[in-house]
Amino acid sequence: MNPTPLSAVIFDMDGVLIDSEPRWQIAELEVLGKLGVPISLADTLQTTGLRVDQLVEFWYRRHPWSNYDNQATAQAIVDRVAAAILTDGEPLPGVVEALTACQKRGLKIGLATSSPTQLIRAVMQKLAIGHYFDAFCSAESLTWGKPHPEVYLNCAKTLQVAPEHCIAVEDSFNGVIAARAANMHTLVIPAVHESSQARWAAAHQQLEDLTQLNAYLQQCLG
């Protein structure tokens, strides 16, 4: 662990706070399938962590379709994901415990996500955790989403904390790259079926789930 003092924890949202990645995958398959894009559930793993417009462009470049409208296609995917979250979204293990631990330690808490504000609102409403956060940052209006670090840098700036004083908590490789590029101490909590992949060594530490965050903070901060 870097001896630099820590002042904030910045969480990714999808796959870290809420198990929304399967909902993204289903929405991606449904919307793009209707456009004739020949992708499978396994193929959707390639776009995990990308901003939705980048996701749409990713597949358009590989399987172009007629009447391309990135914004409309992206919105159709987002609407499906938001509806699914509001219907049956649940927090991932340890979410409230982790947020409470950060708060009790006097750490600022931020959210840095590629998802649009519409989904941030849906998740905060469904999980009732918005009051824990000091900053919400979406990459939706930025020039680049993750793996570019801008959304993390913006969140640190909003929190008034230097990036090197932040822990970033991620679940995707694109997110890990973004957080590392922002010069943050990076924790990764990959999906169980991907947890043994060597690429997670790019993060400073790998956890099984957020129930382990408090012990990690204890190790780092005493």
mmCIF file of the C-alpha atoms, coordinates in Angstrom:
data_MODEL
# 
_entry.id   MODEL 
# 
loop_
_atom_site.group_PDB 
_atom_site.id 
_atom_site.type_symbol 
_atom_site.label_atom_id 
_atom_site.label_alt_id 
_atom_site.label_comp_id 
_atom_site.label_asym_id 
_atom_site.label_entity_id 
_atom_site.label_seq_id 
_atom_site.pdbx_PDB_ins_code 
_atom_site.Cartn_x 
_atom_site.Cartn_y 
_atom_site.Cartn_z 
_atom_site.occupancy 
_atom_site.B_iso_or_equiv 
_atom_site.pdbx_formal_charge 
_atom_site.auth_seq_id 
_atom_site.auth_comp_id 
_atom_site.auth_asym_id 
_atom_site.auth_atom_id 
_atom_site.pdbx_PDB_model_num 
ATOM 1   C CA . MET A 1 1   ? 0.000   0.000   0.000   1.00 0.00 ? 1   MET A CA 1 
ATOM 2   C CA . ASN A 1 2   ? 1.264   3.438   -0.912  1.00 0.00 ? 2   ASN A CA 1 
ATOM 3   C CA . PRO A 1 3   ? 2.039   5.442   2.283   1.00 0.00 ? 3   PRO A CA 1 
ATOM 4   C CA . THR A 1 4   ? 0.273   8.486   0.803   1.00 0.00 ? 4   THR A CA 1 
ATOM 5   C CA . PRO A 1 5   ? -2.570  9.407   3.191   1.00 0.00 ? 5   PRO A CA 1 
ATOM 6   C CA . LEU A 1 6   ? -6.038  8.498   1.981   1.00 0.00 ? 6   LEU A CA 1 
ATOM 7   C CA . SER A 1 7   ? -8.899  10.984  2.133   1.00 0.00 ? 7   SER A CA 1 
ATOM 8   C CA . ALA A 1 8   ? -11.594 9.590   -0.177  1.00 0.00 ? 8   ALA A CA 1 
ATOM 9   C CA . VAL A 1 9   ? -13.073 6.445   -1.649  1.00 0.00 ? 9   VAL A CA 1 
ATOM 10  C CA . ILE A 1 10  ? -14.577 6.673   -5.129  1.00 0.00 ? 10  ILE A CA 1 
ATOM 11  C CA . PHE A 1 11  ? -16.890 3.884   -6.234  1.00 0.00 ? 11  PHE A CA 1 
ATOM 12  C CA . ASP A 1 12  ? -17.824 2.752   -9.690  1.00 0.00 ? 12  ASP A CA 1 
ATOM 13  C CA . MET A 1 13  ? -21.547 1.949   -9.837  1.00 0.00 ? 13  MET A CA 1 
ATOM 14  C CA . ASP A 1 14  ? -22.483 -0.907  -12.182 1.00 0.00 ? 14  ASP A CA 1 
ATOM 15  C CA . GLY A 1 15  ? -21.093 -4.180  -10.865 1.00 0.00 ? 15  GLY A CA 1 
ATOM 16  C CA . VAL A 1 16  ? -19.769 -2.559  -7.677  1.00 0.00 ? 16  VAL A CA 1 
ATOM 17  C CA . LEU A 1 17  ? -22.820 -1.129  -5.929  1.00 0.00 ? 17  LEU A CA 1 
ATOM 18  C CA . ILE A 1 18  ? -25.534 -2.942  -7.866  1.00 0.00 ? 18  ILE A CA 1 
ATOM 19  C CA . ASP A 1 19  ? -25.627 -6.109  -9.932  1.00 0.00 ? 19  ASP A CA 1 
ATOM 20  C CA . SER A 1 20  ? -26.634 -4.243  -13.064 1.00 0.00 ? 20  SER A CA 1 
ATOM 21  C CA . GLU A 1 21  ? -24.121 -5.739  -15.487 1.00 0.00 ? 21  GLU A CA 1 
ATOM 22  C CA . PRO A 1 22  ? -26.481 -8.621  -16.414 1.00 0.00 ? 22  PRO A CA 1 
ATOM 23  C CA . ARG A 1 23  ? -29.195 -6.040  -17.084 1.00 0.00 ? 23  ARG A CA 1 
ATOM 24  C CA . TRP A 1 24  ? -26.825 -4.119  -19.348 1.00 0.00 ? 24  TRP A CA 1 
ATOM 25  C CA . GLN A 1 25  ? -26.006 -7.336  -21.208 1.00 0.00 ? 25  GLN A CA 1 
ATOM 26  C CA . ILE A 1 26  ? -29.660 -8.242  -21.712 1.00 0.00 ? 26  ILE A CA 1 
ATOM 27  C CA . ALA A 1 27  ? -30.539 -4.721  -22.860 1.00 0.00 ? 27  ALA A CA 1 
ATOM 28  C CA . GLU A 1 28  ? -27.553 -4.703  -25.219 1.00 0.00 ? 28  GLU A CA 1 
ATOM 29  C CA . LEU A 1 29  ? -28.622 -8.035  -26.725 1.00 0.00 ? 29  LEU A CA 1 
ATOM 30  C CA . GLU A 1 30  ? -32.270 -7.003  -27.088 1.00 0.00 ? 30  GLU A CA 1 
ATOM 31  C CA . VAL A 1 31  ? -31.720 -3.582  -28.650 1.00 0.00 ? 31  VAL A CA 1 
ATOM 32  C CA . LEU A 1 32  ? -28.825 -4.516  -30.915 1.00 0.00 ? 32  LEU A CA 1 
ATOM 33  C CA . GLY A 1 33  ? -30.417 -7.831  -31.824 1.00 0.00 ? 33  GLY A CA 1 
ATOM 34  C CA . LYS A 1 34  ? -33.424 -5.982  -33.238 1.00 0.00 ? 34  LYS A CA 1 
ATOM 35  C CA . LEU A 1 35  ? -30.977 -4.027  -35.400 1.00 0.00 ? 35  LEU A CA 1 
ATOM 36  C CA . GLY A 1 36  ? -29.519 -7.262  -36.753 1.00 0.00 ? 36  GLY A CA 1 
ATOM 37  C CA . VAL A 1 37  ? -26.252 -7.184  -34.822 1.00 0.00 ? 37  VAL A CA 1 
ATOM 38  C CA . PRO A 1 38  ? -25.100 -10.827 -34.435 1.00 0.00 ? 38  PRO A CA 1 
ATOM 39  C CA . ILE A 1 39  ? -23.723 -10.806 -30.905 1.00 0.00 ? 39  ILE A CA 1 
ATOM 40  C CA . SER A 1 40  ? -23.970 -13.311 -28.068 1.00 0.00 ? 40  SER A CA 1 
ATOM 41  C CA . LEU A 1 41  ? -24.102 -12.906 -24.307 1.00 0.00 ? 41  LEU A CA 1 
ATOM 42  C CA . ALA A 1 42  ? -20.386 -13.693 -24.176 1.00 0.00 ? 42  ALA A CA 1 
ATOM 43  C CA . ASP A 1 43  ? -19.705 -10.934 -26.726 1.00 0.00 ? 43  ASP A CA 1 
ATOM 44  C CA . THR A 1 44  ? -21.236 -8.307  -24.438 1.00 0.00 ? 44  THR A CA 1 
ATOM 45  C CA . LEU A 1 45  ? -18.394 -8.825  -21.969 1.00 0.00 ? 45  LEU A CA 1 
ATOM 46  C CA . GLN A 1 46  ? -16.156 -6.929  -24.402 1.00 0.00 ? 46  GLN A CA 1 
ATOM 47  C CA . THR A 1 47  ? -18.006 -3.683  -23.685 1.00 0.00 ? 47  THR A CA 1 
ATOM 48  C CA . THR A 1 48  ? -18.195 -3.890  -19.876 1.00 0.00 ? 48  THR A CA 1 
ATOM 49  C CA . GLY A 1 49  ? -17.308 -0.517  -18.371 1.00 0.00 ? 49  GLY A CA 1 
ATOM 50  C CA . LEU A 1 50  ? -17.711 1.444   -21.610 1.00 0.00 ? 50  LEU A CA 1 
ATOM 51  C CA . ARG A 1 51  ? -20.022 4.442   -21.828 1.00 0.00 ? 51  ARG A CA 1 
ATOM 52  C CA . VAL A 1 52  ? -23.228 3.464   -23.626 1.00 0.00 ? 52  VAL A CA 1 
ATOM 53  C CA . ASP A 1 53  ? -22.570 5.597   -26.716 1.00 0.00 ? 53  ASP A CA 1 
ATOM 54  C CA . GLN A 1 54  ? -19.121 4.031   -26.979 1.00 0.00 ? 54  GLN A CA 1 
ATOM 55  C CA . LEU A 1 55  ? -20.735 0.615   -26.623 1.00 0.00 ? 55  LEU A CA 1 
ATOM 56  C CA . VAL A 1 56  ? -23.083 1.351   -29.538 1.00 0.00 ? 56  VAL A CA 1 
ATOM 57  C CA . GLU A 1 57  ? -20.227 2.678   -31.666 1.00 0.00 ? 57  GLU A CA 1 
ATOM 58  C CA . PHE A 1 58  ? -18.107 -0.370  -30.786 1.00 0.00 ? 58  PHE A CA 1 
ATOM 59  C CA . TRP A 1 59  ? -20.665 -2.719  -32.307 1.00 0.00 ? 59  TRP A CA 1 
ATOM 60  C CA . TYR A 1 60  ? -21.547 -0.447  -35.225 1.00 0.00 ? 60  TYR A CA 1 
ATOM 61  C CA . ARG A 1 61  ? -17.925 -0.455  -36.343 1.00 0.00 ? 61  ARG A CA 1 
ATOM 62  C CA . ARG A 1 62  ? -17.909 -4.259  -36.312 1.00 0.00 ? 62  ARG A CA 1 
ATOM 63  C CA . HIS A 1 63  ? -21.430 -4.928  -37.630 1.00 0.00 ? 63  HIS A CA 1 
ATOM 64  C CA . PRO A 1 64  ? -22.770 -1.769  -39.340 1.00 0.00 ? 64  PRO A CA 1 
ATOM 65  C CA . TRP A 1 65  ? -26.541 -1.421  -39.637 1.00 0.00 ? 65  TRP A CA 1 
ATOM 66  C CA . SER A 1 66  ? -28.719 0.942   -41.671 1.00 0.00 ? 66  SER A CA 1 
ATOM 67  C CA . ASN A 1 67  ? -30.172 4.184   -40.300 1.00 0.00 ? 67  ASN A CA 1 
ATOM 68  C CA . TYR A 1 68  ? -27.473 4.429   -37.653 1.00 0.00 ? 68  TYR A CA 1 
ATOM 69  C CA . ASP A 1 69  ? -28.580 6.679   -34.785 1.00 0.00 ? 69  ASP A CA 1 
ATOM 70  C CA . ASN A 1 70  ? -26.191 6.337   -31.882 1.00 0.00 ? 70  ASN A CA 1 
ATOM 71  C CA . GLN A 1 71  ? -28.182 8.525   -29.502 1.00 0.00 ? 71  GLN A CA 1 
ATOM 72  C CA . ALA A 1 72  ? -31.493 6.734   -30.072 1.00 0.00 ? 72  ALA A CA 1 
ATOM 73  C CA . THR A 1 73  ? -29.924 3.300   -29.763 1.00 0.00 ? 73  THR A CA 1 
ATOM 74  C CA . ALA A 1 74  ? -28.028 4.264   -26.622 1.00 0.00 ? 74  ALA A CA 1 
ATOM 75  C CA . GLN A 1 75  ? -31.184 5.728   -25.053 1.00 0.00 ? 75  GLN A CA 1 
ATOM 76  C CA . ALA A 1 76  ? -33.143 2.554   -25.809 1.00 0.00 ? 76  ALA A CA 1 
ATOM 77  C CA . ILE A 1 77  ? -30.519 0.514   -23.949 1.00 0.00 ? 77  ILE A CA 1 
ATOM 78  C CA . VAL A 1 78  ? -30.436 2.930   -20.993 1.00 0.00 ? 78  VAL A CA 1 
ATOM 79  C CA . ASP A 1 79  ? -34.238 2.961   -20.701 1.00 0.00 ? 79  ASP A CA 1 
ATOM 80  C CA . ARG A 1 80  ? -34.306 -0.835  -20.468 1.00 0.00 ? 80  ARG A CA 1 
ATOM 81  C CA . VAL A 1 81  ? -31.558 -0.920  -17.846 1.00 0.00 ? 81  VAL A CA 1 
ATOM 82  C CA . ALA A 1 82  ? -33.201 1.812   -15.744 1.00 0.00 ? 82  ALA A CA 1 
ATOM 83  C CA . ALA A 1 83  ? -36.565 0.034   -15.831 1.00 0.00 ? 83  ALA A CA 1 
ATOM 84  C CA . ALA A 1 84  ? -34.954 -3.240  -14.730 1.00 0.00 ? 84  ALA A CA 1 
ATOM 85  C CA . ILE A 1 85  ? -33.103 -1.533  -11.868 1.00 0.00 ? 85  ILE A CA 1 
ATOM 86  C CA . LEU A 1 86  ? -36.237 0.206   -10.583 1.00 0.00 ? 86  LEU A CA 1 
ATOM 87  C CA . THR A 1 87  ? -38.176 -3.056  -10.791 1.00 0.00 ? 87  THR A CA 1 
ATOM 88  C CA . ASP A 1 88  ? -35.859 -5.472  -9.023  1.00 0.00 ? 88  ASP A CA 1 
ATOM 89  C CA . GLY A 1 89  ? -32.421 -3.920  -8.465  1.00 0.00 ? 89  GLY A CA 1 
ATOM 90  C CA . GLU A 1 90  ? -30.607 -5.017  -5.312  1.00 0.00 ? 90  GLU A CA 1 
ATOM 91  C CA . PRO A 1 91  ? -27.347 -3.883  -3.710  1.00 0.00 ? 91  PRO A CA 1 
ATOM 92  C CA . LEU A 1 92  ? -24.368 -6.149  -4.037  1.00 0.00 ? 92  LEU A CA 1 
ATOM 93  C CA . PRO A 1 93  ? -23.048 -7.757  -0.820  1.00 0.00 ? 93  PRO A CA 1 
ATOM 94  C CA . GLY A 1 94  ? -21.549 -5.302  1.651   1.00 0.00 ? 94  GLY A CA 1 
ATOM 95  C CA . VAL A 1 95  ? -22.601 -2.046  -0.027  1.00 0.00 ? 95  VAL A CA 1 
ATOM 96  C CA . VAL A 1 96  ? -24.173 -0.330  2.984   1.00 0.00 ? 96  VAL A CA 1 
ATOM 97  C CA . GLU A 1 97  ? -21.501 -1.796  5.269   1.00 0.00 ? 97  GLU A CA 1 
ATOM 98  C CA . ALA A 1 98  ? -18.743 -0.386  3.046   1.00 0.00 ? 98  ALA A CA 1 
ATOM 99  C CA . LEU A 1 99  ? -20.322 3.054   2.707   1.00 0.00 ? 99  LEU A CA 1 
ATOM 100 C CA . THR A 1 100 ? -20.888 3.235   6.458   1.00 0.00 ? 100 THR A CA 1 
ATOM 101 C CA . ALA A 1 101 ? -17.278 2.223   7.125   1.00 0.00 ? 101 ALA A CA 1 
ATOM 102 C CA . CYS A 1 102 ? -15.998 4.997   4.858   1.00 0.00 ? 102 CYS A CA 1 
ATOM 103 C CA . GLN A 1 103 ? -18.276 7.531   6.499   1.00 0.00 ? 103 GLN A CA 1 
ATOM 104 C CA . LYS A 1 104 ? -17.257 6.524   10.029  1.00 0.00 ? 104 LYS A CA 1 
ATOM 105 C CA . ARG A 1 105 ? -13.603 6.932   9.103   1.00 0.00 ? 105 ARG A CA 1 
ATOM 106 C CA . GLY A 1 106 ? -14.230 10.470  7.871   1.00 0.00 ? 106 GLY A CA 1 
ATOM 107 C CA . LEU A 1 107 ? -13.464 9.577   4.265   1.00 0.00 ? 107 LEU A CA 1 
ATOM 108 C CA . LYS A 1 108 ? -15.203 11.497  1.509   1.00 0.00 ? 108 LYS A CA 1 
ATOM 109 C CA . ILE A 1 109 ? -17.292 9.278   -0.755  1.00 0.00 ? 109 ILE A CA 1 
ATOM 110 C CA . GLY A 1 110 ? -17.639 9.740   -4.500  1.00 0.00 ? 110 GLY A CA 1 
ATOM 111 C CA . LEU A 1 111 ? -19.238 7.998   -7.463  1.00 0.00 ? 111 LEU A CA 1 
ATOM 112 C CA . ALA A 1 112 ? -17.478 7.876   -10.832 1.00 0.00 ? 112 ALA A CA 1 
ATOM 113 C CA . THR A 1 113 ? -19.410 5.995   -13.474 1.00 0.00 ? 113 THR A CA 1 
ATOM 114 C CA . SER A 1 114 ? -19.684 5.692   -17.233 1.00 0.00 ? 114 SER A CA 1 
ATOM 115 C CA . SER A 1 115 ? -23.449 5.387   -16.811 1.00 0.00 ? 115 SER A CA 1 
ATOM 116 C CA . PRO A 1 116 ? -25.680 8.399   -17.496 1.00 0.00 ? 116 PRO A CA 1 
ATOM 117 C CA . THR A 1 117 ? -27.348 10.482  -14.796 1.00 0.00 ? 117 THR A CA 1 
ATOM 118 C CA . GLN A 1 118 ? -30.645 8.708   -15.497 1.00 0.00 ? 118 GLN A CA 1 
ATOM 119 C CA . LEU A 1 119 ? -29.151 5.471   -14.192 1.00 0.00 ? 119 LEU A CA 1 
ATOM 120 C CA . ILE A 1 120 ? -27.410 7.115   -11.240 1.00 0.00 ? 120 ILE A CA 1 
ATOM 121 C CA . ARG A 1 121 ? -30.801 8.434   -10.128 1.00 0.00 ? 121 ARG A CA 1 
ATOM 122 C CA . ALA A 1 122 ? -32.429 5.030   -10.628 1.00 0.00 ? 122 ALA A CA 1 
ATOM 123 C CA . VAL A 1 123 ? -29.773 3.259   -8.550  1.00 0.00 ? 123 VAL A CA 1 
ATOM 124 C CA . MET A 1 124 ? -29.769 5.832   -5.752  1.00 0.00 ? 124 MET A CA 1 
ATOM 125 C CA . GLN A 1 125 ? -33.569 5.727   -5.619  1.00 0.00 ? 125 GLN A CA 1 
ATOM 126 C CA . LYS A 1 126 ? -33.807 1.938   -5.607  1.00 0.00 ? 126 LYS A CA 1 
ATOM 127 C CA . LEU A 1 127 ? -30.982 1.314   -3.118  1.00 0.00 ? 127 LEU A CA 1 
ATOM 128 C CA . ALA A 1 128 ? -31.661 4.427   -0.975  1.00 0.00 ? 128 ALA A CA 1 
ATOM 129 C CA . ILE A 1 129 ? -27.933 5.166   -0.578  1.00 0.00 ? 129 ILE A CA 1 
ATOM 130 C CA . GLY A 1 130 ? -27.618 8.617   -2.126  1.00 0.00 ? 130 GLY A CA 1 
ATOM 131 C CA . HIS A 1 131 ? -27.139 10.307  1.255   1.00 0.00 ? 131 HIS A CA 1 
ATOM 132 C CA . TYR A 1 132 ? -23.749 8.629   1.713   1.00 0.00 ? 132 TYR A CA 1 
ATOM 133 C CA . PHE A 1 133 ? -22.174 10.363  -1.289  1.00 0.00 ? 133 PHE A CA 1 
ATOM 134 C CA . ASP A 1 134 ? -20.378 13.691  -1.417  1.00 0.00 ? 134 ASP A CA 1 
ATOM 135 C CA . ALA A 1 135 ? -20.058 13.719  -5.218  1.00 0.00 ? 135 ALA A CA 1 
ATOM 136 C CA . PHE A 1 136 ? -21.717 12.081  -8.215  1.00 0.00 ? 136 PHE A CA 1 
ATOM 137 C CA . CYS A 1 137 ? -19.803 12.136  -11.504 1.00 0.00 ? 137 CYS A CA 1 
ATOM 138 C CA . SER A 1 138 ? -20.948 10.647  -14.793 1.00 0.00 ? 138 SER A CA 1 
ATOM 139 C CA . ALA A 1 139 ? -18.888 10.388  -17.958 1.00 0.00 ? 139 ALA A CA 1 
ATOM 140 C CA . GLU A 1 140 ? -21.987 10.884  -20.113 1.00 0.00 ? 140 GLU A CA 1 
ATOM 141 C CA . SER A 1 141 ? -21.118 14.450  -21.203 1.00 0.00 ? 141 SER A CA 1 
ATOM 142 C CA . LEU A 1 142 ? -17.338 14.013  -21.337 1.00 0.00 ? 142 LEU A CA 1 
ATOM 143 C CA . THR A 1 143 ? -15.348 13.678  -24.534 1.00 0.00 ? 143 THR A CA 1 
ATOM 144 C CA . TRP A 1 144 ? -14.193 10.243  -23.418 1.00 0.00 ? 144 TRP A CA 1 
ATOM 145 C CA . GLY A 1 145 ? -15.563 7.672   -21.020 1.00 0.00 ? 145 GLY A CA 1 
ATOM 146 C CA . LYS A 1 146 ? -13.573 4.973   -19.256 1.00 0.00 ? 146 LYS A CA 1 
ATOM 147 C CA . PRO A 1 147 ? -10.860 3.744   -19.804 1.00 0.00 ? 147 PRO A CA 1 
ATOM 148 C CA . HIS A 1 148 ? -10.019 7.466   -20.032 1.00 0.00 ? 148 HIS A CA 1 
ATOM 149 C CA . PRO A 1 149 ? -9.392  8.807   -16.483 1.00 0.00 ? 149 PRO A CA 1 
ATOM 150 C CA . GLU A 1 150 ? -11.344 12.060  -16.815 1.00 0.00 ? 150 GLU A CA 1 
ATOM 151 C CA . VAL A 1 151 ? -14.406 10.965  -14.838 1.00 0.00 ? 151 VAL A CA 1 
ATOM 152 C CA . TYR A 1 152 ? -12.177 9.916   -11.932 1.00 0.00 ? 152 TYR A CA 1 
ATOM 153 C CA . LEU A 1 153 ? -10.182 13.122  -12.081 1.00 0.00 ? 153 LEU A CA 1 
ATOM 154 C CA . ASN A 1 154 ? -13.404 15.156  -12.130 1.00 0.00 ? 154 ASN A CA 1 
ATOM 155 C CA . CYS A 1 155 ? -14.720 13.285  -9.110  1.00 0.00 ? 155 CYS A CA 1 
ATOM 156 C CA . ALA A 1 156 ? -11.528 13.885  -7.132  1.00 0.00 ? 156 ALA A CA 1 
ATOM 157 C CA . LYS A 1 157 ? -11.706 17.570  -8.051  1.00 0.00 ? 157 LYS A CA 1 
ATOM 158 C CA . THR A 1 158 ? -15.337 17.779  -6.933  1.00 0.00 ? 158 THR A CA 1 
ATOM 159 C CA . LEU A 1 159 ? -14.397 16.127  -3.639  1.00 0.00 ? 159 LEU A CA 1 
ATOM 160 C CA . GLN A 1 160 ? -11.456 18.553  -3.335  1.00 0.00 ? 160 GLN A CA 1 
ATOM 161 C CA . VAL A 1 161 ? -9.074  15.635  -2.831  1.00 0.00 ? 161 VAL A CA 1 
ATOM 162 C CA . ALA A 1 162 ? -5.888  14.982  -4.799  1.00 0.00 ? 162 ALA A CA 1 
ATOM 163 C CA . PRO A 1 163 ? -6.233  11.843  -6.977  1.00 0.00 ? 163 PRO A CA 1 
ATOM 164 C CA . GLU A 1 164 ? -3.315  10.147  -5.236  1.00 0.00 ? 164 GLU A CA 1 
ATOM 165 C CA . HIS A 1 165 ? -5.243  10.442  -1.957  1.00 0.00 ? 165 HIS A CA 1 
ATOM 166 C CA . CYS A 1 166 ? -8.175  8.444   -3.352  1.00 0.00 ? 166 CYS A CA 1 
ATOM 167 C CA . ILE A 1 167 ? -9.059  4.761   -3.438  1.00 0.00 ? 167 ILE A CA 1 
ATOM 168 C CA . ALA A 1 168 ? -11.053 3.768   -6.515  1.00 0.00 ? 168 ALA A CA 1 
ATOM 169 C CA . VAL A 1 169 ? -13.256 0.663   -6.377  1.00 0.00 ? 169 VAL A CA 1 
ATOM 170 C CA . GLU A 1 170 ? -13.898 -0.982  -9.744  1.00 0.00 ? 170 GLU A CA 1 
ATOM 171 C CA . ASP A 1 171 ? -15.211 -4.191  -11.276 1.00 0.00 ? 171 ASP A CA 1 
ATOM 172 C CA . SER A 1 172 ? -14.158 -3.842  -14.931 1.00 0.00 ? 172 SER A CA 1 
ATOM 173 C CA . PHE A 1 173 ? -10.791 -3.798  -16.640 1.00 0.00 ? 173 PHE A CA 1 
ATOM 174 C CA . ASN A 1 174 ? -11.689 -0.559  -18.435 1.00 0.00 ? 174 ASN A CA 1 
ATOM 175 C CA . GLY A 1 175 ? -12.435 0.961   -15.037 1.00 0.00 ? 175 GLY A CA 1 
ATOM 176 C CA . VAL A 1 176 ? -9.175  -0.272  -13.543 1.00 0.00 ? 176 VAL A CA 1 
ATOM 177 C CA . ILE A 1 177 ? -7.248  1.325   -16.405 1.00 0.00 ? 177 ILE A CA 1 
ATOM 178 C CA . ALA A 1 178 ? -9.118  4.600   -15.866 1.00 0.00 ? 178 ALA A CA 1 
ATOM 179 C CA . ALA A 1 179 ? -8.465  4.668   -12.128 1.00 0.00 ? 179 ALA A CA 1 
ATOM 180 C CA . ARG A 1 180 ? -4.795  3.746   -12.499 1.00 0.00 ? 180 ARG A CA 1 
ATOM 181 C CA . ALA A 1 181 ? -4.373  6.433   -15.162 1.00 0.00 ? 181 ALA A CA 1 
ATOM 182 C CA . ALA A 1 182 ? -5.872  8.920   -12.686 1.00 0.00 ? 182 ALA A CA 1 
ATOM 183 C CA . ASN A 1 183 ? -3.088  7.939   -10.253 1.00 0.00 ? 183 ASN A CA 1 
ATOM 184 C CA . MET A 1 184 ? -5.489  6.443   -7.719  1.00 0.00 ? 184 MET A CA 1 
ATOM 185 C CA . HIS A 1 185 ? -5.008  3.427   -5.471  1.00 0.00 ? 185 HIS A CA 1 
ATOM 186 C CA . THR A 1 186 ? -7.229  0.896   -7.206  1.00 0.00 ? 186 THR A CA 1 
ATOM 187 C CA . LEU A 1 187 ? -9.261  -1.998  -5.818  1.00 0.00 ? 187 LEU A CA 1 
ATOM 188 C CA . VAL A 1 188 ? -11.011 -4.396  -8.153  1.00 0.00 ? 188 VAL A CA 1 
ATOM 189 C CA . ILE A 1 189 ? -13.969 -6.659  -7.420  1.00 0.00 ? 189 ILE A CA 1 
ATOM 190 C CA . PRO A 1 190 ? -14.420 -8.667  -10.613 1.00 0.00 ? 190 PRO A CA 1 
ATOM 191 C CA . ALA A 1 191 ? -17.391 -10.891 -11.377 1.00 0.00 ? 191 ALA A CA 1 
ATOM 192 C CA . VAL A 1 192 ? -16.960 -14.340 -9.818  1.00 0.00 ? 192 VAL A CA 1 
ATOM 193 C CA . HIS A 1 193 ? -16.626 -16.075 -13.187 1.00 0.00 ? 193 HIS A CA 1 
ATOM 194 C CA . GLU A 1 194 ? -13.780 -13.699 -14.119 1.00 0.00 ? 194 GLU A CA 1 
ATOM 195 C CA . SER A 1 195 ? -12.021 -13.491 -10.753 1.00 0.00 ? 195 SER A CA 1 
ATOM 196 C CA . SER A 1 196 ? -9.095  -15.780 -11.641 1.00 0.00 ? 196 SER A CA 1 
ATOM 197 C CA . GLN A 1 197 ? -8.027  -13.798 -14.719 1.00 0.00 ? 197 GLN A CA 1 
ATOM 198 C CA . ALA A 1 198 ? -4.435  -12.560 -14.642 1.00 0.00 ? 198 ALA A CA 1 
ATOM 199 C CA . ARG A 1 199 ? -5.374  -9.079  -15.877 1.00 0.00 ? 199 ARG A CA 1 
ATOM 200 C CA . TRP A 1 200 ? -6.653  -8.049  -12.426 1.00 0.00 ? 200 TRP A CA 1 
ATOM 201 C CA . ALA A 1 201 ? -3.023  -7.757  -11.349 1.00 0.00 ? 201 ALA A CA 1 
ATOM 202 C CA . ALA A 1 202 ? -3.270  -4.295  -12.934 1.00 0.00 ? 202 ALA A CA 1 
ATOM 203 C CA . ALA A 1 203 ? -5.135  -3.197  -9.787  1.00 0.00 ? 203 ALA A CA 1 
ATOM 204 C CA . HIS A 1 204 ? -3.352  -2.645  -6.489  1.00 0.00 ? 204 HIS A CA 1 
ATOM 205 C CA . GLN A 1 205 ? -5.616  -5.121  -4.703  1.00 0.00 ? 205 GLN A CA 1 
ATOM 206 C CA . GLN A 1 206 ? -8.384  -7.590  -5.559  1.00 0.00 ? 206 GLN A CA 1 
ATOM 207 C CA . LEU A 1 207 ? -11.327 -8.176  -3.213  1.00 0.00 ? 207 LEU A CA 1 
ATOM 208 C CA . GLU A 1 208 ? -14.112 -10.747 -3.356  1.00 0.00 ? 208 GLU A CA 1 
ATOM 209 C CA . ASP A 1 209 ? -16.822 -8.225  -2.522  1.00 0.00 ? 209 ASP A CA 1 
ATOM 210 C CA . LEU A 1 210 ? -17.452 -5.036  -0.553  1.00 0.00 ? 210 LEU A CA 1 
ATOM 211 C CA . THR A 1 211 ? -17.795 -6.897  2.751   1.00 0.00 ? 211 THR A CA 1 
ATOM 212 C CA . GLN A 1 212 ? -13.969 -6.944  2.733   1.00 0.00 ? 212 GLN A CA 1 
ATOM 213 C CA . LEU A 1 213 ? -13.545 -3.181  2.299   1.00 0.00 ? 213 LEU A CA 1 
ATOM 214 C CA . ASN A 1 214 ? -13.712 -2.264  5.985   1.00 0.00 ? 214 ASN A CA 1 
ATOM 215 C CA . ALA A 1 215 ? -10.904 -4.731  6.843   1.00 0.00 ? 215 ALA A CA 1 
ATOM 216 C CA . TYR A 1 216 ? -8.861  -3.342  3.960   1.00 0.00 ? 216 TYR A CA 1 
ATOM 217 C CA . LEU A 1 217 ? -9.347  0.201   5.214   1.00 0.00 ? 217 LEU A CA 1 
ATOM 218 C CA . GLN A 1 218 ? -8.320  -0.982  8.675   1.00 0.00 ? 218 GLN A CA 1 
ATOM 219 C CA . GLN A 1 219 ? -5.141  -2.427  7.165   1.00 0.00 ? 219 GLN A CA 1 
ATOM 220 C CA . CYS A 1 220 ? -4.413  0.790   5.287   1.00 0.00 ? 220 CYS A CA 1 
ATOM 221 C CA . LEU A 1 221 ? -5.455  3.393   7.830   1.00 0.00 ? 221 LEU A CA 1 
ATOM 222 C CA . GLY A 1 222 ? -5.274  1.614   11.163  1.00 0.00 ? 222 GLY A CA 1 
# 
